[in-house]
Short mmCIF file of C-alpha atoms and ligand atoms in Angstrom, two decimals:
data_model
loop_
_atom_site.label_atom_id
_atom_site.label_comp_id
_atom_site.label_asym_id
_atom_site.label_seq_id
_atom_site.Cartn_x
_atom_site.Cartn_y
_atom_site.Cartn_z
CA UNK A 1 15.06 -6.48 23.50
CA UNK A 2 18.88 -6.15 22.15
CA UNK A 3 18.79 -3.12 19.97
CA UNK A 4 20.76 -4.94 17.52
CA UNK A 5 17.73 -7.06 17.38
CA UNK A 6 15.51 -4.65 17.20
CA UNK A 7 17.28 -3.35 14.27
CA UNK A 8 16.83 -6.69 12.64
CA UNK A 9 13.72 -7.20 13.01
CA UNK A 10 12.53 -3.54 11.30
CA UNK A 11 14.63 -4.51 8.46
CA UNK A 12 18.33 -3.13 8.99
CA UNK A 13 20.44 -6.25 7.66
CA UNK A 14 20.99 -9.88 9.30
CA UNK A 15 21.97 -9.13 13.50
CA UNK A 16 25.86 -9.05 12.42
CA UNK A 17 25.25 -6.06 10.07
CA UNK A 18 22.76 -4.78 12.68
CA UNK A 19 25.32 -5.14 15.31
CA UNK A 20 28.11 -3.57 13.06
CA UNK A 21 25.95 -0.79 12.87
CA UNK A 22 25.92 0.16 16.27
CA UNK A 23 29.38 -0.66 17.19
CA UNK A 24 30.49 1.89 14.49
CA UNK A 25 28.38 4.80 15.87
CA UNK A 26 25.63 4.36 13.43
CA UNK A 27 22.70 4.36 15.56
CA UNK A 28 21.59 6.66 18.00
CA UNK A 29 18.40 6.25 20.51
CA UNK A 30 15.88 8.71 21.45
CA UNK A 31 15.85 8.70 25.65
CA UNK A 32 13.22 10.06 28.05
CA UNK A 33 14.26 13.86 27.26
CA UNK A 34 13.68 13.24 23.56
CA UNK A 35 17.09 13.63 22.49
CA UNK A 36 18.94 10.96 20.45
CA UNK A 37 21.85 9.61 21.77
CA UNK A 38 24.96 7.71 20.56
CA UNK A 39 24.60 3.82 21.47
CA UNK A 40 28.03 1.82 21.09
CA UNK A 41 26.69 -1.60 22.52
CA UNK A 42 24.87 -3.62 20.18
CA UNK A 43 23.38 -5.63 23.23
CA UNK A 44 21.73 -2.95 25.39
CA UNK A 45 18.34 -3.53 26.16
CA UNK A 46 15.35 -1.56 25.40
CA UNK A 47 11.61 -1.94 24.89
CA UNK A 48 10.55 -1.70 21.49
CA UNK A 49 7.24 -0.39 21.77
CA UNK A 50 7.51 3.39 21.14
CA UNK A 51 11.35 3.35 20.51
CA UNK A 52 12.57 5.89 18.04
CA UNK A 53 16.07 6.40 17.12
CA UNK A 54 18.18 7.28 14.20
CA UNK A 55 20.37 4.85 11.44
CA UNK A 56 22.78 6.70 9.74
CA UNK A 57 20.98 10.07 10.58
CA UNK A 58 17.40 8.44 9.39
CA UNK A 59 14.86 8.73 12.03
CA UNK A 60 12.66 5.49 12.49
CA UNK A 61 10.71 4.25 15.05
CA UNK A 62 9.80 0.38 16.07
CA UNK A 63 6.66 -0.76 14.32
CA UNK A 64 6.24 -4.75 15.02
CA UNK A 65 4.36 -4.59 11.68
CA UNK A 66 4.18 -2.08 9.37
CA UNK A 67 1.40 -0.73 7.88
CA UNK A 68 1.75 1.62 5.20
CA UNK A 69 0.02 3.39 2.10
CA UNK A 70 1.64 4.79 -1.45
CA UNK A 71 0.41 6.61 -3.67
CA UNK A 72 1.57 5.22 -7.00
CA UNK A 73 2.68 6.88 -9.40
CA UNK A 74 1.77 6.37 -13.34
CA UNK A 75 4.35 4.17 -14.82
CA UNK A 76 5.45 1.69 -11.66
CA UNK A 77 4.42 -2.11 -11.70
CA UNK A 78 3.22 -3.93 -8.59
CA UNK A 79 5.01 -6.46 -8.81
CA UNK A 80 8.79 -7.38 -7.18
CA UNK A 81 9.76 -8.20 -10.03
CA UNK A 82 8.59 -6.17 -12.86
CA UNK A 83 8.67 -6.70 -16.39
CA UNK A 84 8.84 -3.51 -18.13
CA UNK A 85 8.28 -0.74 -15.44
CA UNK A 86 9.82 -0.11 -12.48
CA UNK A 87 8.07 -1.62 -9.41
CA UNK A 88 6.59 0.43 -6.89
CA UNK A 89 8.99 -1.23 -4.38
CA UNK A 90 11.61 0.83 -5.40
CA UNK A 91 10.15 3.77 -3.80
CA UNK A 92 10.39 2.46 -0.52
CA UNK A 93 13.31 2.72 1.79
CA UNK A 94 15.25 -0.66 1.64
CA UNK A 95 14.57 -1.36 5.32
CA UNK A 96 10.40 -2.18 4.59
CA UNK A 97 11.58 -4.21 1.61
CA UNK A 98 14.15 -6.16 4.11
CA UNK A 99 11.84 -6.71 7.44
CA UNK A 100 12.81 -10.35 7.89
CA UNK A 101 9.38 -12.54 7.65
CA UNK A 102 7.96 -16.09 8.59
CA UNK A 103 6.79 -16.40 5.31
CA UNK A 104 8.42 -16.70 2.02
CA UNK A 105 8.73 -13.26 1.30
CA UNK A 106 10.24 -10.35 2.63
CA UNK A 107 9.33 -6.96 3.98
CA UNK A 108 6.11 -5.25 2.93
CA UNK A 109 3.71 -6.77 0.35
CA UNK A 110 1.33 -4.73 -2.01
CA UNK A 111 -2.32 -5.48 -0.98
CA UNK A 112 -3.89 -5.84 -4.42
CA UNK A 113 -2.22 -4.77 -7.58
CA UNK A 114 -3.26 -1.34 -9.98
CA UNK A 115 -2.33 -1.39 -13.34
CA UNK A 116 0.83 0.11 -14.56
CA UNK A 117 -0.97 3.10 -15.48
CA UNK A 118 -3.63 3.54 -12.79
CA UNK A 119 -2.37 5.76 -10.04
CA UNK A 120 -3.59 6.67 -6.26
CA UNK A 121 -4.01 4.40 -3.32
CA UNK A 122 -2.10 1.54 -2.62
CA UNK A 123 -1.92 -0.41 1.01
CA UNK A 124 1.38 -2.17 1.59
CA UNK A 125 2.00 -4.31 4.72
CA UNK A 126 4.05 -7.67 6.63
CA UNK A 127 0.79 -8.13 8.35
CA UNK A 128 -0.97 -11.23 7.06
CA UNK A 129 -4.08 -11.64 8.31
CA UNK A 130 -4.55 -7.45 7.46
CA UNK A 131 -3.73 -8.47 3.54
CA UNK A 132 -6.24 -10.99 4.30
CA UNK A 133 -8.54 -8.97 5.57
CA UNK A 134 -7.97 -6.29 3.02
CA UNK A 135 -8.20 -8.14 -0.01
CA UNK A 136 -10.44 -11.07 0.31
CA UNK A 137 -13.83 -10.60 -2.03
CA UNK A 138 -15.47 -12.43 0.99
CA UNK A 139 -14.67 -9.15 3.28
CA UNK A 140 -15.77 -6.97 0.32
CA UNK A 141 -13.69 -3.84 1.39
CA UNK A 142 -15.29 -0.74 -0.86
CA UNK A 143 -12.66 0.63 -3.60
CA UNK A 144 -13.35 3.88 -5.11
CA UNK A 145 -11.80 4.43 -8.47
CA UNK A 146 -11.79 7.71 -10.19
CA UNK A 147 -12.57 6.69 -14.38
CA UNK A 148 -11.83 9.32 -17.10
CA UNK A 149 -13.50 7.83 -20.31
CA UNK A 150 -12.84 7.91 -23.31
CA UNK A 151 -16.25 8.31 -24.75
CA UNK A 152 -19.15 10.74 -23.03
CA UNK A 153 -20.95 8.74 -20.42
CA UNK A 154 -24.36 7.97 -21.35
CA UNK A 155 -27.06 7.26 -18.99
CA UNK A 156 -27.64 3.32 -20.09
CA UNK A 157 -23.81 2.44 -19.47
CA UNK A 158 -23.88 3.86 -15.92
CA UNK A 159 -27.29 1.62 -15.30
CA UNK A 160 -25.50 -0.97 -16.88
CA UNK A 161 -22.68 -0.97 -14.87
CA UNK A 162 -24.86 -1.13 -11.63
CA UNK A 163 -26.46 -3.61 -13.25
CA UNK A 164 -23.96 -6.04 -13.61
CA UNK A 165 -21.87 -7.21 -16.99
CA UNK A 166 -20.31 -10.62 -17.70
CA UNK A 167 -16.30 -9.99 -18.06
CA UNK A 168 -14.83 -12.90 -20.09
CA UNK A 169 -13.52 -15.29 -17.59
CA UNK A 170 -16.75 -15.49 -15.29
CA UNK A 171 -19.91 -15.89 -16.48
CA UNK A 172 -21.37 -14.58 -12.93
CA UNK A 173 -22.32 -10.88 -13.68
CA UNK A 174 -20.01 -8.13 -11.87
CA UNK A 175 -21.66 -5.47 -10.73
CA UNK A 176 -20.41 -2.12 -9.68
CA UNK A 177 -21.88 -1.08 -5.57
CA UNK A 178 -21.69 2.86 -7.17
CA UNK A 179 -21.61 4.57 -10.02
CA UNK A 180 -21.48 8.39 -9.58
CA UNK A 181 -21.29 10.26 -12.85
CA UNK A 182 -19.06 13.68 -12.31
CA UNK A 183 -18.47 14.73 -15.36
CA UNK A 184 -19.46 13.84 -18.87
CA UNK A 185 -16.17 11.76 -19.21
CA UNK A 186 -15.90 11.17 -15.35
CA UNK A 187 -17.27 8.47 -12.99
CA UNK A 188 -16.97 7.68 -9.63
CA UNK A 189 -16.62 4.25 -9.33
CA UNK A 190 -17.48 1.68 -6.23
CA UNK A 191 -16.03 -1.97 -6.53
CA UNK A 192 -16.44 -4.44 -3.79
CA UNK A 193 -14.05 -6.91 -5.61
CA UNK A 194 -10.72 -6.43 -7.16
CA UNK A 195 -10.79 -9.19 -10.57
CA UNK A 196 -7.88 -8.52 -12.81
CA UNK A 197 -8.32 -5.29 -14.88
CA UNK A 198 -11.83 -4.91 -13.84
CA UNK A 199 -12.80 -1.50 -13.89
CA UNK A 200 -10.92 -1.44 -17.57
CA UNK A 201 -13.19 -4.74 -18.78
CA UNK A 202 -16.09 -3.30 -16.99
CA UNK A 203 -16.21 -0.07 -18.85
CA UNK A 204 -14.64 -1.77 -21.83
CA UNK A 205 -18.25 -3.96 -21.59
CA UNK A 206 -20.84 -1.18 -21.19
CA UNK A 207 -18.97 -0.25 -24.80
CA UNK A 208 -16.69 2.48 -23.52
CA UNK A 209 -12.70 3.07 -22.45
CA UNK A 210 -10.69 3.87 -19.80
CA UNK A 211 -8.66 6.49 -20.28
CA UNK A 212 -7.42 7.55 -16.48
CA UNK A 213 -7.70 5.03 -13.69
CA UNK A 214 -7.32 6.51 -10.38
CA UNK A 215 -8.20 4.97 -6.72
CA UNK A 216 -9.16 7.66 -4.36
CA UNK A 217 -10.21 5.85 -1.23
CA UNK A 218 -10.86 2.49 0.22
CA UNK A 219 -13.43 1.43 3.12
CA UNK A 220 -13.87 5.32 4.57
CA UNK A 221 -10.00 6.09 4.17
CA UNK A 222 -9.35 9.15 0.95
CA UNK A 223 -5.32 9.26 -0.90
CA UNK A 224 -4.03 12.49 1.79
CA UNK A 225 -4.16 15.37 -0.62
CA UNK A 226 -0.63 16.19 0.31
CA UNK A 227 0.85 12.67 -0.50
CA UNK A 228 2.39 13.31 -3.75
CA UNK A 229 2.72 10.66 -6.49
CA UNK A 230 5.43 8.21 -5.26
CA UNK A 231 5.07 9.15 -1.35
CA UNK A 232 4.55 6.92 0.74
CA UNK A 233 3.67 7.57 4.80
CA UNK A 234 3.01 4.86 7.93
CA UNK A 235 -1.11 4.49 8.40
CA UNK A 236 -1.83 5.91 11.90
CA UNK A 237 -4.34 3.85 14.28
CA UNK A 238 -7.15 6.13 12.69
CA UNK A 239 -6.32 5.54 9.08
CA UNK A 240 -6.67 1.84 10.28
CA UNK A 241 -10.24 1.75 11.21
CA UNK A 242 -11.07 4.21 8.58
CA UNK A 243 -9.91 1.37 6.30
CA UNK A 244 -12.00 -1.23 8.01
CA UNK A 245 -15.12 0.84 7.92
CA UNK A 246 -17.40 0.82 4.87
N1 URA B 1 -9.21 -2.03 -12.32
C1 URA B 1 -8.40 -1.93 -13.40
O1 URA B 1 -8.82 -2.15 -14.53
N2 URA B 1 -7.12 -1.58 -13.19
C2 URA B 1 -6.62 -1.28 -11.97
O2 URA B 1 -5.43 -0.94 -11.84
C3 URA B 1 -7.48 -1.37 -10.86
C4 URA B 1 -8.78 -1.75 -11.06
#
């Protein structure tokens, strides 16, 4: 593959600007002796699969989809296009909000949405049928959600919550697959579903608040403890079927 195609299609610009870059110097190539090296032609050849090199000093390496997680910070909206906050998307380098895509939308989409103020684990891919996979209630992917409450936990809202309690706009019970009390004001939450605001209408039911919202793992994969609030890192091959497994 054309490295100024390769650049493209990891999210560098449209081919001229890719091309540009490597003309000017920009981009250098890691070889076989794991050095980088300079690469003036914008049309040499090399196989993507395990390339790294550098753009403008940034290492990178080919990914023909990228799989990534976050861990957002308090105060970011989900969404491209936020209406008060700053979205999430901002903490990304601009080349995973640029990978070009078959579909409408560019780069790297948010699997799910948390609340402005719920912090922790978000997944972020271009991989469709992973979103799919991910998200879908049918698949029901385990969430864990880490609930500060406003109000003492008492024994009967826990049951209920296992139980199941109608939210407004469904009048099919929801039911929580855990409830793990930690503290008096702390639970451990398990939700096989992801409805709009649920955790938040779901303690808000059983007659108590949310205070904190924080999701802590998903299938078998746990937030790193050394991702800070507003890192982000690639998801290695384990952290992949960690995520699939329940
Ligand atoms: N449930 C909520 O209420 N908010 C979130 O952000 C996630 C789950």
């Amino acid at each position: 593959m054309q490295l100024q195609d390769i650049l493209f299609s990891q999210g560098f610009g449209t081919r001229r600007v890719c091309a540009g870059l490597v003309q000017q110097g920009w981009v250098k190539v890691v070889g076989a002796d794991g050095e980088a090296h300079q690469v003036f032609d914008s049309t040499a050849s090399f196989e993507p699969v395990g390339l790294h090199f550098e753009v403008q000093g940034v290492p990178w390496h080919y990914a023909e989809k990228a799989y990534l997680l976050l861990n957002k910070p308090a105060g970011t909206e989900c969404s491209q296009k936020p209406s008060a906050w700053p979205s999430i998307y901002t903490l990304l380098p601009a080349p995973l909000r640029q990978r070009p895509s078959k579909s409408a939308v560019q780069g790297v989409q948010a699997i799910g949405r948390l609340d402005q103020d719920t912090t922790g684990l978000l997944l972020l891919s271009d991989d469709g049928q992973f979103i799919h996979r991910m998200s879908s209630p049918k698949k029901q992917v385990p969430k864990v959600y880490e609930v500060t409450t406003k109000h003492p936990l008492d024994d009967s809202q826990v049951a209920r919550l296992l139980d199941g309690v109608v939210l407004d706009d469904d009048p099919k019970p929801v039911r929580a697959a855990a409830a793990e009390p930690v503290a008096e004001d702390h639970l451990r939450l398990t939700l096989l579903e992801g409805k709009y605001h649920q955790v938040k209408r779901m303690v808000a039911a059983v007659g108590n608040r949310v205070e904190g919202l924080h999701r802590s793992q998903i299938g078998a994969f746990h937030l790193p403890e050394d991702l800070a609030p507003g890192q982000w890192r690639w998801l290695s091959e384990a952290d992949l079927s960690a995520l699939s497994t329940a």
